[in-house]
Short mmCIF file of C-alpha atoms in Angstrom, two decimals:
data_model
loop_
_atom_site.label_atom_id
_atom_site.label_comp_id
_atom_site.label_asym_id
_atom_site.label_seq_id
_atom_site.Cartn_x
_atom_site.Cartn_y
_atom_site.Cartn_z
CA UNK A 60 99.97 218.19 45.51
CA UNK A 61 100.30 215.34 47.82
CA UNK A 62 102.03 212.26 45.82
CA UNK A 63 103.72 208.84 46.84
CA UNK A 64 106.90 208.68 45.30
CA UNK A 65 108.53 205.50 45.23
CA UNK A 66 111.55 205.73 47.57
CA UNK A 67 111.78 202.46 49.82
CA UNK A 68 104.75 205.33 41.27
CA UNK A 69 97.58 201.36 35.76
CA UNK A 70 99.08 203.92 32.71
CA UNK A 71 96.09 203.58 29.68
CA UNK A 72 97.22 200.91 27.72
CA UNK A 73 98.00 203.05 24.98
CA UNK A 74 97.05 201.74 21.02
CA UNK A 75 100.44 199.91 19.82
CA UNK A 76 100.13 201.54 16.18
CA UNK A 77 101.83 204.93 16.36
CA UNK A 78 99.15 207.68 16.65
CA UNK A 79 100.24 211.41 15.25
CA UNK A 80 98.55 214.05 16.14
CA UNK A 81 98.75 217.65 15.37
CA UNK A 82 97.80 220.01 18.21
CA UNK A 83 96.85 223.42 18.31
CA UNK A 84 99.57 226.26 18.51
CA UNK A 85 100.63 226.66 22.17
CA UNK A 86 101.97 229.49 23.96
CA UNK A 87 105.81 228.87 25.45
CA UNK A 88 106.46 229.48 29.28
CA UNK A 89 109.81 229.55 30.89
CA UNK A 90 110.25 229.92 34.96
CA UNK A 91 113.22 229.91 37.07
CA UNK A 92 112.66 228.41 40.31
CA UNK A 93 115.37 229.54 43.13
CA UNK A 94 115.86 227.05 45.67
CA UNK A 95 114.78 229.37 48.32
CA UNK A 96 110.89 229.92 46.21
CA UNK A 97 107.65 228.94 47.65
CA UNK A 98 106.76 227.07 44.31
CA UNK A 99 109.00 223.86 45.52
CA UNK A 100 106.71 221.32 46.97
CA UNK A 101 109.68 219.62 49.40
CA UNK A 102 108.87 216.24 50.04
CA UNK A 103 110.92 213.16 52.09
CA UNK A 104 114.68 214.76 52.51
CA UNK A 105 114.72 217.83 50.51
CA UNK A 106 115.56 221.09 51.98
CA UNK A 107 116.89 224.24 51.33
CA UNK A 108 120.91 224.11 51.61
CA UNK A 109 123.90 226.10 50.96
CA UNK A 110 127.13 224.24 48.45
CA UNK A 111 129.96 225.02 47.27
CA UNK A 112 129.33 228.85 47.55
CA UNK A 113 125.73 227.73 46.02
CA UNK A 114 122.54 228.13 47.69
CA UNK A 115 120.51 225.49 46.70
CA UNK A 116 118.19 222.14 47.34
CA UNK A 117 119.41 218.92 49.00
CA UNK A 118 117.72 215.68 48.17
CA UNK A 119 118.33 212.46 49.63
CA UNK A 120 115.39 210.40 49.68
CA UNK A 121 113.11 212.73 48.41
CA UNK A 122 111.63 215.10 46.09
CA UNK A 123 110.85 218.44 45.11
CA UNK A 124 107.49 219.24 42.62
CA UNK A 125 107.20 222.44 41.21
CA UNK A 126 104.15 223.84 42.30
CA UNK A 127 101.46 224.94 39.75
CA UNK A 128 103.30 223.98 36.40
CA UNK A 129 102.41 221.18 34.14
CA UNK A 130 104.72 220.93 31.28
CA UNK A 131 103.97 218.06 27.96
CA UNK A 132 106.52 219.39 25.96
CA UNK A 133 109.66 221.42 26.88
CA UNK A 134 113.39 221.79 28.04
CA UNK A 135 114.55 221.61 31.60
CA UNK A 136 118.17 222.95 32.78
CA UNK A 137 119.63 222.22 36.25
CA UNK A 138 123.04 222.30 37.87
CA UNK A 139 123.96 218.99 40.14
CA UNK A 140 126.58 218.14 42.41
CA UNK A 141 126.76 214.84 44.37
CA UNK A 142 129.42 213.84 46.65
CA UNK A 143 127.59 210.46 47.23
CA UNK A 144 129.18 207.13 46.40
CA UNK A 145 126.46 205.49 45.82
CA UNK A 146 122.66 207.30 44.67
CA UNK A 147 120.25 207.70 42.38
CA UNK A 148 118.87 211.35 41.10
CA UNK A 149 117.16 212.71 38.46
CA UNK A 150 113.97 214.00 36.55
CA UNK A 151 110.50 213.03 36.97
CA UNK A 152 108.29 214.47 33.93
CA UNK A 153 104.72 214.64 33.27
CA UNK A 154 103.25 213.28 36.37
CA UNK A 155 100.14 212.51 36.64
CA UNK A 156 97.56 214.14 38.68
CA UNK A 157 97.30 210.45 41.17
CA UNK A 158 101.23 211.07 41.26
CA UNK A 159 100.99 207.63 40.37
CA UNK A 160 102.23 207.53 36.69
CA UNK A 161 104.70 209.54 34.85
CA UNK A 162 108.27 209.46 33.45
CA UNK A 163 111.54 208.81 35.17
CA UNK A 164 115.03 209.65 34.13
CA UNK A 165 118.08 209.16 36.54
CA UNK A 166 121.95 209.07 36.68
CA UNK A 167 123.65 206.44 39.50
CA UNK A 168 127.28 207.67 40.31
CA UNK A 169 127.99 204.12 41.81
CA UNK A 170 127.80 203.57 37.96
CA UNK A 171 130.03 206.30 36.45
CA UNK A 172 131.44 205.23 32.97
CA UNK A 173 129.31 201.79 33.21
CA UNK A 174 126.64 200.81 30.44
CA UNK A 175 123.81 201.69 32.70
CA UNK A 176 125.36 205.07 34.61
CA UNK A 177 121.69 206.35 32.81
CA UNK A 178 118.77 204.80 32.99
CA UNK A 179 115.16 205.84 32.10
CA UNK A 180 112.02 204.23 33.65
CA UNK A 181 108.59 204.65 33.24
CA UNK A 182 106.37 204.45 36.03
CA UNK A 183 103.14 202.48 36.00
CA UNK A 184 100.67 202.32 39.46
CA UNK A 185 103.79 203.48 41.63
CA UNK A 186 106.39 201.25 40.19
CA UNK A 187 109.52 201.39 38.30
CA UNK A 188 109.52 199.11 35.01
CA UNK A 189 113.57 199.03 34.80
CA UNK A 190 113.87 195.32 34.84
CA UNK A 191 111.51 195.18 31.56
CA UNK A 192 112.76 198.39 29.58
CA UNK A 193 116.33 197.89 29.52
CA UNK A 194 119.15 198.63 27.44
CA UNK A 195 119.34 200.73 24.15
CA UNK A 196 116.63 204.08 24.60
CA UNK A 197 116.55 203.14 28.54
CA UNK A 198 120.20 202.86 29.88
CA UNK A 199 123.25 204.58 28.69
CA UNK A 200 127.31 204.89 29.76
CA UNK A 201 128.49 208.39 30.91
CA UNK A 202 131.11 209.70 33.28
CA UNK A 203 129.31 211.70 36.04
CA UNK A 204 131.52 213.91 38.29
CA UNK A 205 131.93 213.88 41.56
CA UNK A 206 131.52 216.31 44.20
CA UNK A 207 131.60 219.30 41.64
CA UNK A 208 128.74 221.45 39.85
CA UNK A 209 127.85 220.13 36.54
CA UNK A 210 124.91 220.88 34.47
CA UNK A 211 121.58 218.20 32.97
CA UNK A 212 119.55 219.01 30.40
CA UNK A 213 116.20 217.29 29.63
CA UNK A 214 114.28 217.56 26.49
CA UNK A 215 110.93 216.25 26.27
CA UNK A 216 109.28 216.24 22.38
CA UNK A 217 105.98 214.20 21.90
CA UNK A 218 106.92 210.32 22.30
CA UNK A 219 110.51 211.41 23.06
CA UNK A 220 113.39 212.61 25.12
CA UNK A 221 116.74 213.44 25.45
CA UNK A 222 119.03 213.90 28.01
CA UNK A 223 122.51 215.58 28.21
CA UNK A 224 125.60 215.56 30.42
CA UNK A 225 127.62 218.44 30.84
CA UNK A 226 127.60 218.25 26.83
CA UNK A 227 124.92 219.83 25.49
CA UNK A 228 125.41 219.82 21.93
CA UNK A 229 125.19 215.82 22.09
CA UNK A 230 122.50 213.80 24.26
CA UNK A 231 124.06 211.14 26.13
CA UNK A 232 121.19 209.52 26.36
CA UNK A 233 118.13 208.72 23.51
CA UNK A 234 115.01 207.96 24.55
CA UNK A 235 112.84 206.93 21.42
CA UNK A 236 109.62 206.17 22.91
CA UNK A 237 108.48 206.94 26.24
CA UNK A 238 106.40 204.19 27.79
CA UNK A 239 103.62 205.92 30.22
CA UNK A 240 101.20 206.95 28.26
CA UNK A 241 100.78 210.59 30.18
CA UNK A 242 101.05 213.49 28.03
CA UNK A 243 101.51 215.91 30.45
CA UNK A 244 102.37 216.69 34.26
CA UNK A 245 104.22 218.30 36.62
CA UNK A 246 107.76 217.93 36.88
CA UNK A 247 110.09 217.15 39.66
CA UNK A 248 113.50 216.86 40.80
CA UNK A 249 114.50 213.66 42.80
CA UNK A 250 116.65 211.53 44.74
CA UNK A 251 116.11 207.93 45.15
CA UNK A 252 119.24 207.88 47.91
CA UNK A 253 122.47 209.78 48.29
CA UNK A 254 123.18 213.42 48.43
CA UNK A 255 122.54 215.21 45.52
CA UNK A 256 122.44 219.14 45.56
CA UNK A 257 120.61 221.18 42.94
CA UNK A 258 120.54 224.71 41.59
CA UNK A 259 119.67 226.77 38.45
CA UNK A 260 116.65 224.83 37.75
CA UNK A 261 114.79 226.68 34.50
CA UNK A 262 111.78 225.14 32.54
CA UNK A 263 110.93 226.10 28.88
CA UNK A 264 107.50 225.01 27.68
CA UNK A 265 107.86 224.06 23.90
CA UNK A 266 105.05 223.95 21.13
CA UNK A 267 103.79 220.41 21.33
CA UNK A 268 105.36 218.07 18.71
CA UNK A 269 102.95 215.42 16.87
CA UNK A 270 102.62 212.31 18.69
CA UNK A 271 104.72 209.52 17.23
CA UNK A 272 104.99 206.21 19.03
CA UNK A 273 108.26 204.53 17.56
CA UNK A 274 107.99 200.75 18.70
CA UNK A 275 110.57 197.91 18.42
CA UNK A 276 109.49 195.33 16.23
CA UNK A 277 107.27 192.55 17.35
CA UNK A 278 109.77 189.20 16.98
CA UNK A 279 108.31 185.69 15.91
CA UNK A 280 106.60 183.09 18.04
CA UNK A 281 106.17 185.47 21.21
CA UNK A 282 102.79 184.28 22.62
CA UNK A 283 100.80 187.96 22.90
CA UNK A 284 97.30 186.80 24.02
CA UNK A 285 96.33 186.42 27.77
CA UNK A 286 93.98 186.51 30.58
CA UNK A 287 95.34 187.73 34.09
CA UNK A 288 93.81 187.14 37.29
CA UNK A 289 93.30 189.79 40.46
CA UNK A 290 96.67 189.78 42.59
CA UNK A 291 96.95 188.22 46.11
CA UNK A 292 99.09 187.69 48.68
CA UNK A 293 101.50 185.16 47.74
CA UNK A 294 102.77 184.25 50.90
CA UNK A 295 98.82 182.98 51.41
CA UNK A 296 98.73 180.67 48.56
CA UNK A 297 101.07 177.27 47.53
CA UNK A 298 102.18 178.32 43.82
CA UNK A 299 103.23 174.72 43.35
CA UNK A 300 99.62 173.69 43.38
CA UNK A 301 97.95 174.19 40.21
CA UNK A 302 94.48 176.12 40.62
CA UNK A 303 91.49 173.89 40.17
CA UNK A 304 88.99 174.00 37.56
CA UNK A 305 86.22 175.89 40.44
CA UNK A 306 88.95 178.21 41.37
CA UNK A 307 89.58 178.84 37.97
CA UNK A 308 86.23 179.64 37.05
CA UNK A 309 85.16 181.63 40.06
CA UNK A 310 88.32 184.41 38.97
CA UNK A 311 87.44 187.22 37.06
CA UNK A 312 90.20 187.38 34.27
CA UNK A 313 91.21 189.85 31.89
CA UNK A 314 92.45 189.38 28.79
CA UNK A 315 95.44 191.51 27.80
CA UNK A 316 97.97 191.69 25.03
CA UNK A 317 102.04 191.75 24.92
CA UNK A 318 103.01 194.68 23.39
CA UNK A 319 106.68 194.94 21.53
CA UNK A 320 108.82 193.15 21.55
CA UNK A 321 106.45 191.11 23.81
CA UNK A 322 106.12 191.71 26.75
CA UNK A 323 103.46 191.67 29.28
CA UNK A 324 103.83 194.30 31.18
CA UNK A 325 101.59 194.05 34.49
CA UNK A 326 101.77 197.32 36.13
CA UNK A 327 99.42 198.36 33.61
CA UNK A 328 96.83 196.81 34.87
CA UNK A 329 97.88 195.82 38.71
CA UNK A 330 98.95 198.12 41.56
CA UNK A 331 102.67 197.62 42.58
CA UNK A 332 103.37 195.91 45.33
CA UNK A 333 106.66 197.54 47.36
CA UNK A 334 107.91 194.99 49.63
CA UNK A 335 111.14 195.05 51.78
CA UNK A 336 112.82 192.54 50.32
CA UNK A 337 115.71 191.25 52.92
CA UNK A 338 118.07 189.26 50.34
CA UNK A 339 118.93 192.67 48.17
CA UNK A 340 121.13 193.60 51.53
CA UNK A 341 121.59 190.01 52.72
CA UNK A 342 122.40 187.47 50.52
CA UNK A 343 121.87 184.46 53.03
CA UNK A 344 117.80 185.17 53.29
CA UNK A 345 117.46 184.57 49.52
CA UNK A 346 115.06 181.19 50.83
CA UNK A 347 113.38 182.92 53.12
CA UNK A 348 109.55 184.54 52.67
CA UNK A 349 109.26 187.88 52.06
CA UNK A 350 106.40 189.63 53.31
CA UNK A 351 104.48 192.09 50.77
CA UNK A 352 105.12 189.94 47.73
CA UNK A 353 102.14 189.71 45.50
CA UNK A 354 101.08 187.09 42.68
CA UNK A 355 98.92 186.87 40.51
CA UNK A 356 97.90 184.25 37.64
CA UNK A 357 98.33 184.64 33.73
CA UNK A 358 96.86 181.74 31.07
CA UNK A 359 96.56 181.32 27.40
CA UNK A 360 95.96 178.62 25.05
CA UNK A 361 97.91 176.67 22.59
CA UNK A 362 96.67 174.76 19.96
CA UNK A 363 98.79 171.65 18.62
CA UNK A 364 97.72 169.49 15.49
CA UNK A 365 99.75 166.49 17.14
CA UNK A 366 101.45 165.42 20.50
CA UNK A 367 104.86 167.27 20.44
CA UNK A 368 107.33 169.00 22.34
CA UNK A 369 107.51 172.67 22.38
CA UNK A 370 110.45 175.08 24.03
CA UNK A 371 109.36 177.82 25.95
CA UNK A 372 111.54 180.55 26.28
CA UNK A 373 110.79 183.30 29.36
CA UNK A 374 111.64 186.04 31.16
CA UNK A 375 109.81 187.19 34.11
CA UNK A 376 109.87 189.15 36.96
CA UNK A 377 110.10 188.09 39.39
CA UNK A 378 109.33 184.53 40.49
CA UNK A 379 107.15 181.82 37.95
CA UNK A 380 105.57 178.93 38.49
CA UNK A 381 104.99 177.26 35.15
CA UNK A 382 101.63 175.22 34.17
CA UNK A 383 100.88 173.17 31.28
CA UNK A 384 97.56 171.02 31.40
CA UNK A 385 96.66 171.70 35.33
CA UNK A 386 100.53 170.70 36.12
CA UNK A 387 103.51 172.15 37.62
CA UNK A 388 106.05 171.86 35.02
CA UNK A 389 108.79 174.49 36.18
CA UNK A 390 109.00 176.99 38.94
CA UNK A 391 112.02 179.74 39.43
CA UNK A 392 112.94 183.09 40.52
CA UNK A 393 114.73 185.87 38.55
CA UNK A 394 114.45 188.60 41.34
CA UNK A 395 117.22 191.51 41.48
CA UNK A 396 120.28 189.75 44.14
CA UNK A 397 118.38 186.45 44.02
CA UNK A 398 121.22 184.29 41.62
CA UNK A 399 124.12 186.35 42.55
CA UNK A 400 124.51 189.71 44.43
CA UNK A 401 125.03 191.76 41.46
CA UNK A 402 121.95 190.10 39.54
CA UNK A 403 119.78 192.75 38.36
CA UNK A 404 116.87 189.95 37.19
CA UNK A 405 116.36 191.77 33.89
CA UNK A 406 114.03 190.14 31.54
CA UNK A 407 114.00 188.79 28.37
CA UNK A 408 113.04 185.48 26.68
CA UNK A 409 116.56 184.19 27.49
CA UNK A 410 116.22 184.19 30.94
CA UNK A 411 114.98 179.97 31.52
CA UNK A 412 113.45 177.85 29.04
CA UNK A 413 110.86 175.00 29.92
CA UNK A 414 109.48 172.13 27.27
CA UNK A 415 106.01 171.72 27.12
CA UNK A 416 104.79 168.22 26.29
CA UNK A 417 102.00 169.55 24.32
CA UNK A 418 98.90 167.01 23.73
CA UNK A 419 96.82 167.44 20.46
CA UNK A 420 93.83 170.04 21.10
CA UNK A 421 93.83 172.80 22.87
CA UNK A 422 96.36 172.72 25.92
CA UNK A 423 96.19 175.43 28.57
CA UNK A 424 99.58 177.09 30.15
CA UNK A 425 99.26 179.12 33.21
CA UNK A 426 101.62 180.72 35.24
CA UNK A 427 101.68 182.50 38.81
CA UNK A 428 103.88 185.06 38.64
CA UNK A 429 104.90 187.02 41.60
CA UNK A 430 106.37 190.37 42.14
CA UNK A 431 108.93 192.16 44.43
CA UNK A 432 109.96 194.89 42.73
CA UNK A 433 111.80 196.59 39.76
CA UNK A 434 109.11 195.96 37.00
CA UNK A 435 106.55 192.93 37.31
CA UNK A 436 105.63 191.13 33.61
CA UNK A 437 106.70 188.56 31.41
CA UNK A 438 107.71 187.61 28.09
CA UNK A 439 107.20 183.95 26.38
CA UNK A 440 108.26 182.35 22.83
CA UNK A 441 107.37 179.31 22.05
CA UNK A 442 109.53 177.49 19.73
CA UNK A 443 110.47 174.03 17.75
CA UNK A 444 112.28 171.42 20.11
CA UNK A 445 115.15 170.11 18.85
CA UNK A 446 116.05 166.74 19.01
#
């Protein structure tokens, strides 16, 4: 099956209620897939290889699908060894048939020992959500050797995962509820960059477990109700002008709804843009354009019994312009290298806060938020001002 994988992948927006299911009584499978068999699909850099006595598949920059297997729930086993400084390899899961959606689960062993040596993903229309689903269920701290064999288990149940590290009586990493929305898929090993080398690979089909979404909380004040416009380029359009009231009007917009712990998240609905962006390897064209990036516009209403000030807190991803009332209030940038070189531009409400000088009524806030890579949505609370 021919699939873009995001090297350089809209999920249903699923109900945000937990939905369980019972399903009928499955029959298990379990294959072991040598490195030499015809059921890898090889795709970028992945090859057959011979390491450390081994024979098995190299992956740098590439993939390899197991051919004619679709797996919901199950176990997969696989030995690794990576004498890369610096990469990024792991597990896709349930793919989708557009190879466009599906689950992502990856060590970096730049990151060894670090809080984020793990990290899960899901991708949505191509691209990786990482700078929106961050920190406990989606990154993890574990020591990952170097240059020697060691073995990765995966365990996929219903709305969850788990993934071990050479331990596997205790998952190093939790994943409590998987974010795609696809059920099943094939399955795939993969490198995002450096050489990783794979062998043993085994898949055990499990009976499928109920379906149990378990979502964070939904916190106080976040503002969950919006209407998003088509993207465009952004480079084409001045996202310090406010749009007019005609331009406005003549955009079809869809509503949409944050979903916990409130974010917007707009790969759902918009395909992901994958430009090169030149300041993640040089710091000194942070200013500059870069080609590929894509906007597009997000509005909702506030109602105020008086004139008053209002803080709004927001994260975003991975440029905002900020509107209140047809004008520019704010405008920033919270892209991956943009602040500092190590900025990773993950989001949350913390990230900036503008005041809005709300008049009584209805007031209108609209934002143009524009995307670069590494998970493209937003979050907003609004809350008291304090004098």
């Amino acid at each position: 099956m021919a699939r873009h994988f995001v090297f350089c992948a809209v999920a249903l927006f699923f109900e945000s209620a937990a939905l369980s299911q019972t399903p009928p009584p499955q029959t298990a499978q379990t294959i072991s897939v040598p490195a030499d068999s015809p059921r890898w699909d090889l795709q970028g850099e992945a090859k057959l290889a011979e390491y450390q006595g081994r024979k098995c598949l190299l992956i740098d920059g590439g993939a390899a699908i197991v051919k004619d297997f679709e797996m919901r729930d199950g176990v997969i086993d696989v030995d690794v060894s990576t004498p890369a400084i610096r990469g990024f390899f792991g597990f896709d899961v349930r793919i989708d048939a557009d190879g466009a959606n599906y689950e992502e689960i990856y060590l970096r062993q730049h990151k060894s020992g670090l809080p984020d040596a793990m990290q899960y993903t899901p991708v949505l229309s191509t691209g990786r959500n990482w700078q929106i689903f961050n920190g406990p269920g989606f990154t993890g701290a574990v020591d990952i050797p170097k240059g020697v064999w060691f073995h990765l288990r995966l365990e996929v149940t219903g709305a969850q995962a788990k993934l071990y590290v050479k331990d596997m009586d205790k998952p190093a990493l939790v994943m409590d509820d998987l974010k795609s929305g696809v059920q099943k898929g094939q399955v795939a090993l993969f490198t995002l960059t450096g050489e990783t080398y794979f062998s043993n690979f085994e898949a055990r089909t499990t009976p499928d477990a109920p379906w149990q979404r378990h979502l964070p909380a939904m916190p106080p004040n976040i503002l969950t109700k919006w209407s998003i416009s088509p993207s465009y380029d952004a480079l084409a359009r001045n996202l310090e002008r406010p749009l007019t009231r005609s331009e406005s009007d003549a955009i079809h917009w869809q509503d949409v709804e944050a979903e916990p712990p409130g974010f917007v998240v707009l790969y759902r609905y918009r395909e992901a843009p994958h430009p090169r962006v030149t300041f993640q390897s040089d710091f000194s064209t942070r200013l500059q354009p870069q080609p590929g990036m894509k906007v597009l516009y997000a509005r909702t209403t506030i109602e105020s019994d008086r004139e008053q000030v209002k803080k709004l807190e927001i994260g975003y991803s991975d440029d905002v312009s900020v509107f209140l009332n047809g004008k520019i209030l704010y405008r920033g940038r919270s892209a991956q290298s943009f602040r500092d070189p190590g900025f990773l531009g993950i989001i949350n409400p913390e990230n900036d806060a503008v005041y809005l000088p709300l008049k009584k009524g209805r007031n209108e806030l609209m934002l143009a938020l524009s995307e670069l890579g590494g998970g493209w949505g937003f979050i907003c609370r609004l809350t008291d001002f304090e004098n």
